[in-house]
CSV table of C-alpha atoms and ligand atoms in Angstrom, one decimal:
chain,number,residue,atom,x,y,z
A,22,MET,CA,-0.3,-12.1,-35.3
A,23,GLN,CA,0.8,-13.0,-31.5
A,24,SER,CA,3.4,-11.7,-29.0
A,25,VAL,CA,4.4,-14.2,-26.2
A,26,ILE,CA,6.1,-11.7,-23.3
A,27,PRO,CA,7.8,-13.2,-21.0
A,28,VAL,CA,7.6,-11.8,-17.2
A,29,ASN,CA,11.1,-13.4,-15.6
A,30,LEU,CA,10.2,-13.3,-11.6
A,31,PRO,CA,13.2,-15.6,-10.1
A,32,GLN,CA,9.9,-16.9,-8.3
A,33,HIS,CA,6.8,-17.2,-10.2
A,34,ALA,CA,7.6,-16.2,-14.2
A,35,TYR,CA,5.2,-16.6,-16.4
A,36,ASN,CA,4.0,-15.4,-20.0
A,37,VAL,CA,1.6,-12.5,-21.7
A,38,THR,CA,0.6,-14.4,-23.8
A,39,ILE,CA,-1.5,-11.4,-26.8
A,40,ALA,CA,-2.9,-13.0,-29.5
A,41,PRO,CA,-6.6,-12.0,-31.8
A,42,GLY,CA,-8.4,-14.7,-31.6
A,43,SER,CA,-6.8,-16.8,-28.4
A,44,LEU,CA,-10.6,-16.9,-26.3
A,45,ASP,CA,-11.3,-19.4,-27.6
A,46,GLN,CA,-7.9,-21.6,-27.3
A,47,LEU,CA,-8.1,-20.5,-23.4
A,48,GLY,CA,-7.8,-23.9,-22.0
A,49,THR,CA,-4.9,-25.0,-24.7
A,50,TRP,CA,-3.0,-21.8,-23.4
A,51,MET,CA,-3.8,-22.9,-19.5
A,52,GLN,CA,-2.1,-26.5,-20.0
A,53,GLY,CA,0.8,-25.4,-21.4
A,54,THR,CA,3.0,-26.6,-23.9
A,55,ILE,CA,5.0,-30.6,-23.3
A,56,GLU,CA,8.3,-28.9,-22.3
A,57,HIS,CA,6.1,-26.5,-20.2
A,58,PRO,CA,3.7,-28.0,-18.6
A,59,LEU,CA,1.3,-25.7,-16.5
A,60,LYS,CA,0.2,-27.7,-13.9
A,61,LEU,CA,-3.6,-25.6,-13.5
A,62,GLY,CA,-5.4,-28.6,-12.0
A,63,SER,CA,-8.2,-30.2,-12.9
A,64,ARG,CA,-11.1,-27.6,-11.6
A,65,VAL,CA,-11.2,-24.2,-12.5
A,66,LEU,CA,-13.7,-21.5,-10.7
A,67,VAL,CA,-14.4,-18.4,-13.9
A,68,VAL,CA,-15.1,-14.8,-11.9
A,69,SER,CA,-16.8,-12.7,-14.1
A,70,ASN,CA,-19.6,-9.8,-14.0
A,71,PRO,CA,-22.4,-10.2,-15.7
A,72,VAL,CA,-21.8,-7.8,-18.7
A,73,VAL,CA,-18.6,-9.3,-19.6
A,74,PHE,CA,-20.1,-13.2,-18.6
A,75,GLU,CA,-23.1,-12.3,-21.3
A,76,HIS,CA,-20.3,-11.5,-24.2
A,77,TYR,CA,-17.5,-13.9,-23.2
A,78,GLY,CA,-18.9,-16.4,-20.8
A,79,LYS,CA,-20.2,-19.4,-23.2
A,80,ARG,CA,-16.7,-19.1,-25.1
A,81,THR,CA,-14.8,-19.3,-22.1
A,82,ILE,CA,-16.6,-22.6,-21.0
A,83,ALA,CA,-16.6,-24.2,-23.8
A,84,SER,CA,-12.5,-23.8,-24.0
A,85,LEU,CA,-12.0,-24.4,-21.2
A,86,GLU,CA,-14.4,-27.9,-20.9
A,87,GLN,CA,-12.7,-29.2,-24.6
A,88,ALA,CA,-9.4,-28.9,-22.3
A,89,GLY,CA,-10.3,-31.1,-20.5
A,90,PHE,CA,-11.2,-28.7,-17.3
A,91,THR,CA,-14.2,-29.4,-14.9
A,92,VAL,CA,-15.3,-24.8,-14.7
A,93,ALA,CA,-17.1,-23.4,-11.9
A,94,MET,CA,-18.9,-20.0,-12.7
A,95,CYS,CA,-18.7,-17.0,-10.0
A,96,LEU,CA,-20.7,-13.6,-11.1
A,97,LEU,CA,-19.7,-10.6,-9.2
A,98,PRO,CA,-22.0,-7.2,-9.8
A,99,ASP,CA,-20.4,-5.1,-11.8
A,100,GLY,CA,-18.5,-1.5,-10.8
A,101,GLU,CA,-16.1,0.1,-8.5
A,102,PRO,CA,-18.5,0.0,-5.5
A,103,TYR,CA,-18.7,-3.4,-5.4
A,104,LYS,CA,-15.0,-3.6,-5.3
A,105,THR,CA,-15.4,-4.1,-1.2
A,106,LEU,CA,-14.5,-7.9,0.9
A,107,GLU,CA,-18.5,-8.7,1.6
A,108,THR,CA,-18.2,-9.0,-2.4
A,109,LEU,CA,-15.3,-11.8,-1.8
A,110,THR,CA,-17.0,-13.4,0.1
A,111,LYS,CA,-19.3,-14.7,-3.2
A,112,ILE,CA,-15.7,-15.7,-5.0
A,113,TYR,CA,-15.1,-17.7,-1.6
A,114,ASP,CA,-18.4,-19.1,-1.2
A,115,ALA,CA,-18.1,-20.3,-5.1
A,116,ALA,CA,-14.8,-21.4,-4.2
A,117,LEU,CA,-16.4,-23.4,-1.2
A,118,ALA,CA,-19.7,-25.1,-2.9
A,119,ASN,CA,-17.2,-26.5,-5.7
A,120,ARG,CA,-14.6,-27.8,-4.5
A,121,LEU,CA,-11.5,-26.1,-5.5
A,122,GLU,CA,-8.6,-27.3,-4.5
A,123,ARG,CA,-5.0,-25.7,-3.3
A,124,SER,CA,-3.8,-27.2,-6.9
A,125,SER,CA,-6.8,-25.4,-8.4
A,126,THR,CA,-7.3,-22.4,-10.6
A,127,PHE,CA,-9.2,-18.6,-10.5
A,128,VAL,CA,-9.6,-17.4,-14.0
A,129,ALA,CA,-10.9,-13.5,-13.8
A,130,LEU,CA,-13.2,-12.9,-16.6
A,131,GLY,CA,-13.5,-9.5,-17.3
A,132,GLY,CA,-11.2,-5.4,-16.2
A,133,GLY,CA,-9.6,-4.3,-13.5
A,134,ILE,CA,-11.9,-4.7,-10.8
A,135,ILE,CA,-12.0,-8.1,-11.8
A,136,GLY,CA,-8.8,-9.3,-12.0
A,137,ASP,CA,-8.1,-7.1,-8.6
A,138,MET,CA,-10.8,-9.2,-6.8
A,139,THR,CA,-10.0,-12.2,-8.6
A,140,GLY,CA,-6.5,-11.6,-7.8
A,141,PHE,CA,-6.8,-11.7,-4.2
A,142,ALA,CA,-9.6,-14.4,-3.8
A,143,ALA,CA,-6.3,-17.0,-5.2
A,144,ALA,CA,-4.0,-15.1,-2.9
A,145,THR,CA,-6.1,-15.8,0.1
A,146,TRP,CA,-8.0,-18.8,-0.6
A,147,LEU,CA,-6.6,-22.4,0.9
A,148,ARG,CA,-3.6,-19.9,1.1
A,149,GLY,CA,-3.1,-19.0,-2.3
A,150,VAL,CA,-4.2,-21.1,-5.8
A,151,ASN,CA,-3.4,-20.2,-9.3
A,152,VAL,CA,-4.7,-17.4,-11.0
A,153,VAL,CA,-4.9,-16.8,-14.5
A,154,GLN,CA,-6.0,-13.4,-16.0
A,155,VAL,CA,-8.4,-12.7,-19.2
A,156,PRO,CA,-8.7,-8.8,-19.0
A,157,THR,CA,-11.5,-7.6,-21.8
A,158,SER,CA,-10.8,-4.3,-20.7
A,159,LEU,CA,-8.2,-2.3,-22.9
A,160,LEU,CA,-6.4,-1.0,-19.2
A,161,ALA,CA,-6.1,-4.2,-17.2
A,162,MET,CA,-4.9,-5.6,-20.6
A,163,VAL,CA,-1.8,-3.0,-20.8
A,164,ASP,CA,-2.0,-2.3,-16.9
A,165,ALA,CA,-3.9,-4.2,-14.4
A,166,ALA,CA,-3.8,-8.1,-15.6
A,167,ILE,CA,0.8,-8.1,-15.1
A,168,GLY,CA,2.6,-7.6,-12.2
A,169,GLY,CA,0.7,-8.8,-9.7
A,170,LYS,CA,-1.3,-6.7,-7.4
A,171,THR,CA,-4.9,-8.0,-6.0
A,172,GLY,CA,-7.0,-6.4,-3.8
A,173,VAL,CA,-10.1,-4.2,-2.4
A,174,ASN,CA,-11.0,-0.5,-1.5
A,175,HIS,CA,-11.7,0.0,2.2
A,176,PRO,CA,-14.6,2.4,3.1
A,177,ASN,CA,-11.8,5.1,3.1
A,178,GLY,CA,-9.7,4.3,0.5
A,179,LYS,CA,-9.5,2.9,-3.0
A,180,ASN,CA,-7.4,-0.4,-2.8
A,181,LEU,CA,-6.2,-0.2,0.6
A,182,ILE,CA,-7.3,-4.4,1.3
A,183,GLY,CA,-4.3,-6.4,-0.9
A,184,ALA,CA,-1.7,-9.0,-1.7
A,185,PHE,CA,0.8,-9.2,-4.0
A,186,HIS,CA,-0.3,-12.7,-6.3
A,187,GLN,CA,1.4,-13.2,-9.9
A,188,PRO,CA,-0.8,-14.3,-12.0
A,189,ARG,CA,0.6,-17.6,-13.7
A,190,LEU,CA,-0.8,-16.7,-17.7
A,191,VAL,CA,-2.0,-13.4,-18.4
A,192,LEU,CA,-4.1,-13.8,-22.1
A,193,ILE,CA,-5.3,-10.7,-24.3
A,194,ASP,CA,-7.0,-11.9,-26.9
A,195,PRO,CA,-7.4,-8.0,-28.1
A,196,GLN,CA,-10.7,-9.1,-29.9
A,197,VAL,CA,-12.1,-8.6,-27.4
A,198,LEU,CA,-12.1,-4.9,-27.4
A,199,GLN,CA,-14.9,-5.0,-29.7
A,200,THR,CA,-17.2,-4.5,-27.1
A,201,LEU,CA,-15.6,-2.0,-25.2
A,202,PRO,CA,-17.5,1.7,-24.2
A,203,VAL,CA,-15.3,4.5,-26.0
A,204,ARG,CA,-14.6,6.3,-23.5
A,205,GLU,CA,-13.2,3.4,-21.9
A,206,PHE,CA,-11.5,2.8,-24.8
A,207,ARG,CA,-9.3,6.1,-25.1
A,208,ALA,CA,-9.1,6.3,-21.0
A,209,ALA,CA,-6.8,3.7,-21.5
A,210,ILE,CA,-5.0,5.0,-24.5
A,211,ALA,CA,-3.8,7.2,-21.4
A,212,GLU,CA,-1.6,4.5,-19.9
A,213,VAL,CA,-0.5,3.3,-22.9
A,214,ILE,CA,1.1,6.9,-24.1
A,215,LYS,CA,2.9,6.8,-20.4
A,216,TYR,CA,4.2,4.0,-21.5
A,217,GLY,CA,5.7,5.9,-24.5
A,218,VAL,CA,7.0,8.8,-22.4
A,219,ILE,CA,8.6,6.8,-19.2
A,220,TRP,CA,9.6,3.9,-20.8
A,221,ASP,CA,9.8,3.1,-24.4
A,222,ALA,CA,10.2,6.4,-26.8
A,223,ASN,CA,9.7,3.5,-30.3
A,224,LEU,CA,5.8,3.5,-28.8
A,225,PHE,CA,5.1,7.0,-28.3
A,226,ALA,CA,6.8,7.3,-31.9
A,227,GLN,CA,4.4,5.2,-33.0
A,228,LEU,CA,1.7,7.0,-31.9
A,229,GLU,CA,2.5,9.8,-33.0
A,230,ALA,CA,2.7,8.4,-36.6
A,231,ALA,CA,-1.1,6.9,-36.6
A,232,PRO,CA,-3.3,8.8,-38.3
A,233,HIS,CA,-6.3,8.4,-35.1
A,234,LEU,CA,-6.7,7.1,-31.5
A,235,ASP,CA,-9.6,8.0,-30.3
A,236,GLN,CA,-11.7,5.3,-31.3
A,237,LEU,CA,-11.0,1.2,-31.7
A,238,SER,CA,-12.3,1.2,-35.5
A,239,ASN,CA,-9.7,3.9,-36.3
A,240,LEU,CA,-6.9,2.0,-35.2
A,241,SER,CA,-5.5,-1.3,-37.4
A,242,ALA,CA,-5.4,-5.1,-35.6
A,243,GLU,CA,-1.2,-4.0,-36.7
A,244,LEU,CA,-1.1,-1.2,-34.8
A,245,LEU,CA,-3.4,-2.7,-31.8
A,246,GLN,CA,-0.6,-5.3,-31.4
A,247,ALA,CA,2.0,-3.3,-31.3
A,248,MET,CA,0.5,-1.1,-28.6
A,249,LEU,CA,-0.7,-3.4,-26.8
A,250,THR,CA,3.0,-5.6,-27.4
A,251,HIS,CA,4.9,-2.5,-26.3
A,252,SER,CA,3.4,-1.4,-23.0
A,253,CYS,CA,2.8,-5.3,-21.9
A,254,GLN,CA,6.4,-5.3,-22.7
A,255,ALA,CA,6.9,-1.9,-20.9
A,256,LYS,CA,4.9,-2.8,-17.9
A,257,ALA,CA,6.7,-7.1,-17.5
A,258,HIS,CA,9.7,-5.4,-18.1
A,259,VAL,CA,9.4,-3.0,-15.0
A,260,VAL,CA,7.6,-5.8,-12.9
A,261,SER,CA,10.2,-7.9,-13.5
A,262,LYS,CA,13.4,-5.8,-12.1
A,263,ASP,CA,10.9,-4.4,-9.1
A,264,GLU,CA,8.2,-6.9,-7.8
A,265,LYS,CA,7.4,-4.8,-4.9
A,266,GLU,CA,7.4,-1.8,-5.6
A,267,ALA,CA,10.9,-0.7,-4.1
A,268,GLY,CA,12.0,1.6,-6.3
A,269,LEU,CA,11.6,1.6,-10.1
A,270,ARG,CA,8.3,0.5,-10.5
A,271,ALA,CA,6.7,3.6,-9.1
A,272,ILE,CA,7.7,4.9,-12.1
A,273,LEU,CA,5.0,3.6,-12.9
A,274,ASN,CA,2.7,6.5,-11.4
A,275,TYR,CA,3.7,8.4,-13.9
A,276,GLY,CA,0.5,10.7,-14.4
A,277,HIS,CA,-1.3,9.4,-11.2
A,278,THR,CA,-0.1,12.1,-8.4
A,279,ILE,CA,-2.4,14.7,-9.6
A,280,GLY,CA,-4.6,12.2,-11.5
A,281,HIS,CA,-5.7,10.7,-8.5
A,282,ALA,CA,-6.4,14.0,-6.0
A,283,VAL,CA,-8.5,14.8,-9.5
A,284,GLU,CA,-10.1,11.8,-9.6
A,285,SER,CA,-10.8,11.8,-6.4
A,286,LEU,CA,-12.0,15.0,-5.3
A,287,THR,CA,-14.6,15.0,-7.9
A,288,GLY,CA,-16.3,11.9,-5.9
A,289,TYR,CA,-14.8,9.6,-9.1
A,290,GLN,CA,-17.9,10.8,-11.2
A,291,VAL,CA,-16.3,13.1,-13.5
A,292,VAL,CA,-13.7,12.0,-14.8
A,293,ASN,CA,-12.6,8.5,-15.0
A,294,HIS,CA,-9.4,6.8,-13.9
A,295,GLY,CA,-7.8,7.3,-17.7
A,296,GLU,CA,-9.1,10.3,-17.9
A,297,ALA,CA,-7.7,11.6,-14.6
A,298,VAL,CA,-4.4,9.5,-15.3
A,299,ALA,CA,-4.0,12.5,-18.9
A,300,ILE,CA,-5.1,15.3,-16.5
A,301,GLY,CA,-2.3,14.5,-14.2
A,302,MET,CA,0.0,13.4,-17.2
A,303,VAL,CA,0.2,16.7,-18.6
A,304,ALA,CA,0.7,18.6,-15.1
A,305,ALA,CA,3.5,16.2,-14.6
A,306,ALA,CA,5.0,17.7,-17.9
A,307,GLU,CA,4.7,21.4,-17.1
A,308,ILE,CA,5.7,20.5,-13.7
A,309,ALA,CA,9.6,18.8,-15.6
A,310,VAL,CA,9.4,21.8,-17.9
A,311,ALA,CA,9.5,24.0,-15.0
A,312,LEU,CA,12.3,22.5,-12.9
A,313,GLN,CA,14.3,22.6,-16.2
A,314,LEU,CA,14.5,18.2,-16.4
A,315,TRP,CA,12.3,18.8,-19.8
A,316,ARG,CA,12.4,20.2,-22.9
A,317,GLU,CA,8.9,22.0,-23.9
A,318,THR,CA,8.8,20.8,-27.0
A,319,ASP,CA,8.4,17.3,-25.7
A,320,ALA,CA,5.8,18.2,-23.1
A,321,GLN,CA,4.2,19.6,-26.4
A,322,ARG,CA,4.5,16.1,-27.9
A,323,GLN,CA,3.5,14.2,-25.0
A,324,LEU,CA,0.0,17.1,-25.2
A,325,THR,CA,-0.9,16.6,-29.1
A,326,LEU,CA,-1.1,12.5,-28.3
A,327,LEU,CA,-3.2,12.9,-25.4
A,328,GLU,CA,-5.6,15.1,-27.5
A,329,LYS,CA,-5.4,13.1,-30.2
A,330,ALA,CA,-7.4,10.4,-28.1
A,331,GLN,CA,-9.7,13.0,-27.1
A,332,LEU,CA,-8.6,13.2,-24.2
A,333,PRO,CA,-8.6,16.0,-21.6
A,334,THR,CA,-5.9,18.2,-20.6
A,335,ARG,CA,-7.2,20.6,-18.4
A,336,LEU,CA,-8.9,20.2,-14.7
A,337,PRO,CA,-11.8,19.8,-14.8
A,338,VAL,CA,-14.3,23.5,-14.0
A,339,ASN,CA,-14.9,24.1,-10.4
A,340,ILE,CA,-12.0,22.0,-9.6
A,341,ASP,CA,-10.7,23.7,-6.1
A,342,LEU,CA,-6.5,24.5,-6.3
A,343,ASP,CA,-6.4,24.5,-2.3
A,344,ALA,CA,-8.2,21.1,-2.3
A,345,ILE,CA,-5.7,19.4,-4.9
A,346,LEU,CA,-2.8,20.3,-2.9
A,347,SER,CA,-3.8,18.7,0.7
A,348,SER,CA,-5.7,16.3,-1.3
A,349,LEU,CA,-1.8,15.1,-2.8
A,350,GLN,CA,-0.5,15.1,1.5
A,351,SER,CA,-3.5,11.6,2.0
A,352,ASP,CA,-2.4,10.0,-0.9
A,353,LYS,CA,-0.9,6.7,-0.4
A,354,LYS,CA,2.5,8.2,-2.5
A,355,VAL,CA,3.5,10.7,0.1
A,356,GLU,CA,6.5,9.4,2.0
A,357,ALA,CA,7.6,11.1,5.2
A,358,GLY,CA,5.5,14.0,4.4
A,359,GLN,CA,7.0,15.0,1.2
A,360,VAL,CA,4.5,14.6,-2.5
A,361,ARG,CA,6.1,11.6,-4.4
A,362,PHE,CA,6.1,13.3,-8.9
A,363,VAL,CA,7.1,10.9,-11.5
A,364,LEU,CA,8.7,13.4,-14.0
A,365,PRO,CA,10.0,12.7,-17.3
A,366,THR,CA,13.5,13.4,-18.1
A,367,GLN,CA,13.5,12.5,-22.4
A,368,ILE,CA,10.7,10.8,-24.0
A,369,GLY,CA,11.4,7.0,-22.5
A,370,ALA,CA,12.8,8.1,-19.8
A,371,ALA,CA,11.3,9.6,-16.3
A,372,ILE,CA,12.6,9.5,-12.6
A,373,VAL,CA,10.3,10.0,-9.2
A,374,THR,CA,11.4,13.0,-6.9
A,375,ASP,CA,10.0,14.3,-3.9
A,376,GLN,CA,11.5,17.5,-4.3
A,377,VAL,CA,9.2,19.3,-6.4
A,378,PRO,CA,8.6,22.9,-4.5
A,379,THR,CA,4.1,23.3,-4.0
A,380,ALA,CA,5.1,27.0,-5.8
A,381,VAL,CA,5.7,25.1,-8.5
A,382,ILE,CA,2.5,23.0,-8.4
A,383,ARG,CA,0.2,25.5,-7.1
A,384,GLN,CA,1.3,28.0,-10.5
A,385,VAL,CA,1.3,24.5,-13.0
A,386,LEU,CA,-1.6,23.8,-11.5
A,387,GLN,CA,-3.3,27.4,-12.1
A,388,GLN,CA,-2.4,27.3,-16.1
A,389,MET,CA,-4.2,24.0,-16.5
A,390,ARG,CA,-7.3,25.6,-15.1
A,391,THR,CA,-10.7,25.6,-17.7
A,392,ILE,CA,-11.1,29.1,-18.0
B,4,LIG,N1,-0.6,-0.1,-11.6
B,4,LIG,C1,0.7,0.4,-11.1
B,4,LIG,C2,1.1,-1.0,-11.0
B,4,LIG,O1,1.2,-1.8,-11.3
B,4,LIG,O2,2.7,-0.7,-10.4
C-alpha cells in the first residue's frame, strides 16, 4: 500500500509519499532514484521535539545513517508558546555547530509546529537549504507539511513571520499515528472532512460510508490510506495551481474565518485548532444555506460527519457574539475591511466571498450558541 502524489510546481516540484512503515526507509527515500536523484547533500540536521523524538528519533537516525548521511540532531521544546524567533535560534546554532552547508538538508520530524519552524529555518539558513518534511501528526500530514508555508509566531499574532519554502520531499508513515493522542486525531479529521466539502466529493462519500471516524483504532488501514491520499491530493492540487495564495489557495481556509475567532477568543485553551475549524465549518455551512448558495441537506450531511468524528459543532459556552464579530475584522483574511468567507456551493466545491452581510453572520452565530 503506497501512494506517491506529485506537487507540480514548476520551479520546485516534489512528491508526497504515503507508505506504512516508510520511516525506516527515510534515508533511501531521501536518496531518490537513479533516474531522479534528490541530491540532498551528505549532512542532515534532524529537528524534532523530545516527545516525538522519544518515539521515532532512533529509527529516523538509523535509517539516515544506513543510507550514508551524516546526521546531527536539534530538539526544540514542545508546544505553541515556543514557536518563536528565539527558539529558532537553536536550529541555527545546531546548523552552525554541525557545519550544515548550502547543499545540506534539514529534516522536520514532528507535527505542524516543528514543520513550520524547521521549514522557516531552512528558508533562511545560508539563504535557503533543503528541507524534508516527515510529519508525525495527522494534521501536519494532511495540511502543514505540504505547500511550503513556514514560519513562527509574533507575540501579537500567529504565523506573522514566515516564508514560502517548499520541501524537497514529504514522507508520511501512517503507522506513526498510533502514538497520536485521540483528541489531536479527531481535530485533524475536521480538516479531512474540509477537503471532502471543498474539493473532493469522492472523499466525502468515503467518510460517510465509514462506520467510525472518532479514533484511529476504529479505522481500517485501507480507509486511513485513502483518507490521507485524497486529502494530500486535494492540498497538492490546490497548492500547485496557486502556490502563494493569490486566489484558489484561499479555499483551504474553509471553516477558518469563524474558527480563528473562536480559537483566539478562548485563548487557544478551550478548543484546539481542528475543533475550532469544525465549529467554523458549521457556521460557514449555515451562512451558505442562508445565502441560498448551498442545500440545507448537504449542510446536514456535513454536520453528521463532524458529529461522527465527535467534533464540537456549537459555540463554546459564554462566548460573546459581538467579540466574535469584531475579532473577524482583525483577522489576516480581511481585505479592504471586508471579511472573507469560504462557502460551499455543493459537496466538493466552494467559493471565496466577501459579500456576507453582518446580520447573516450574527443570526447564524446566535443559532449556534450552546444552550
Ligand atoms: N493551511 C492552509 C494553506 O496551506 O494554505
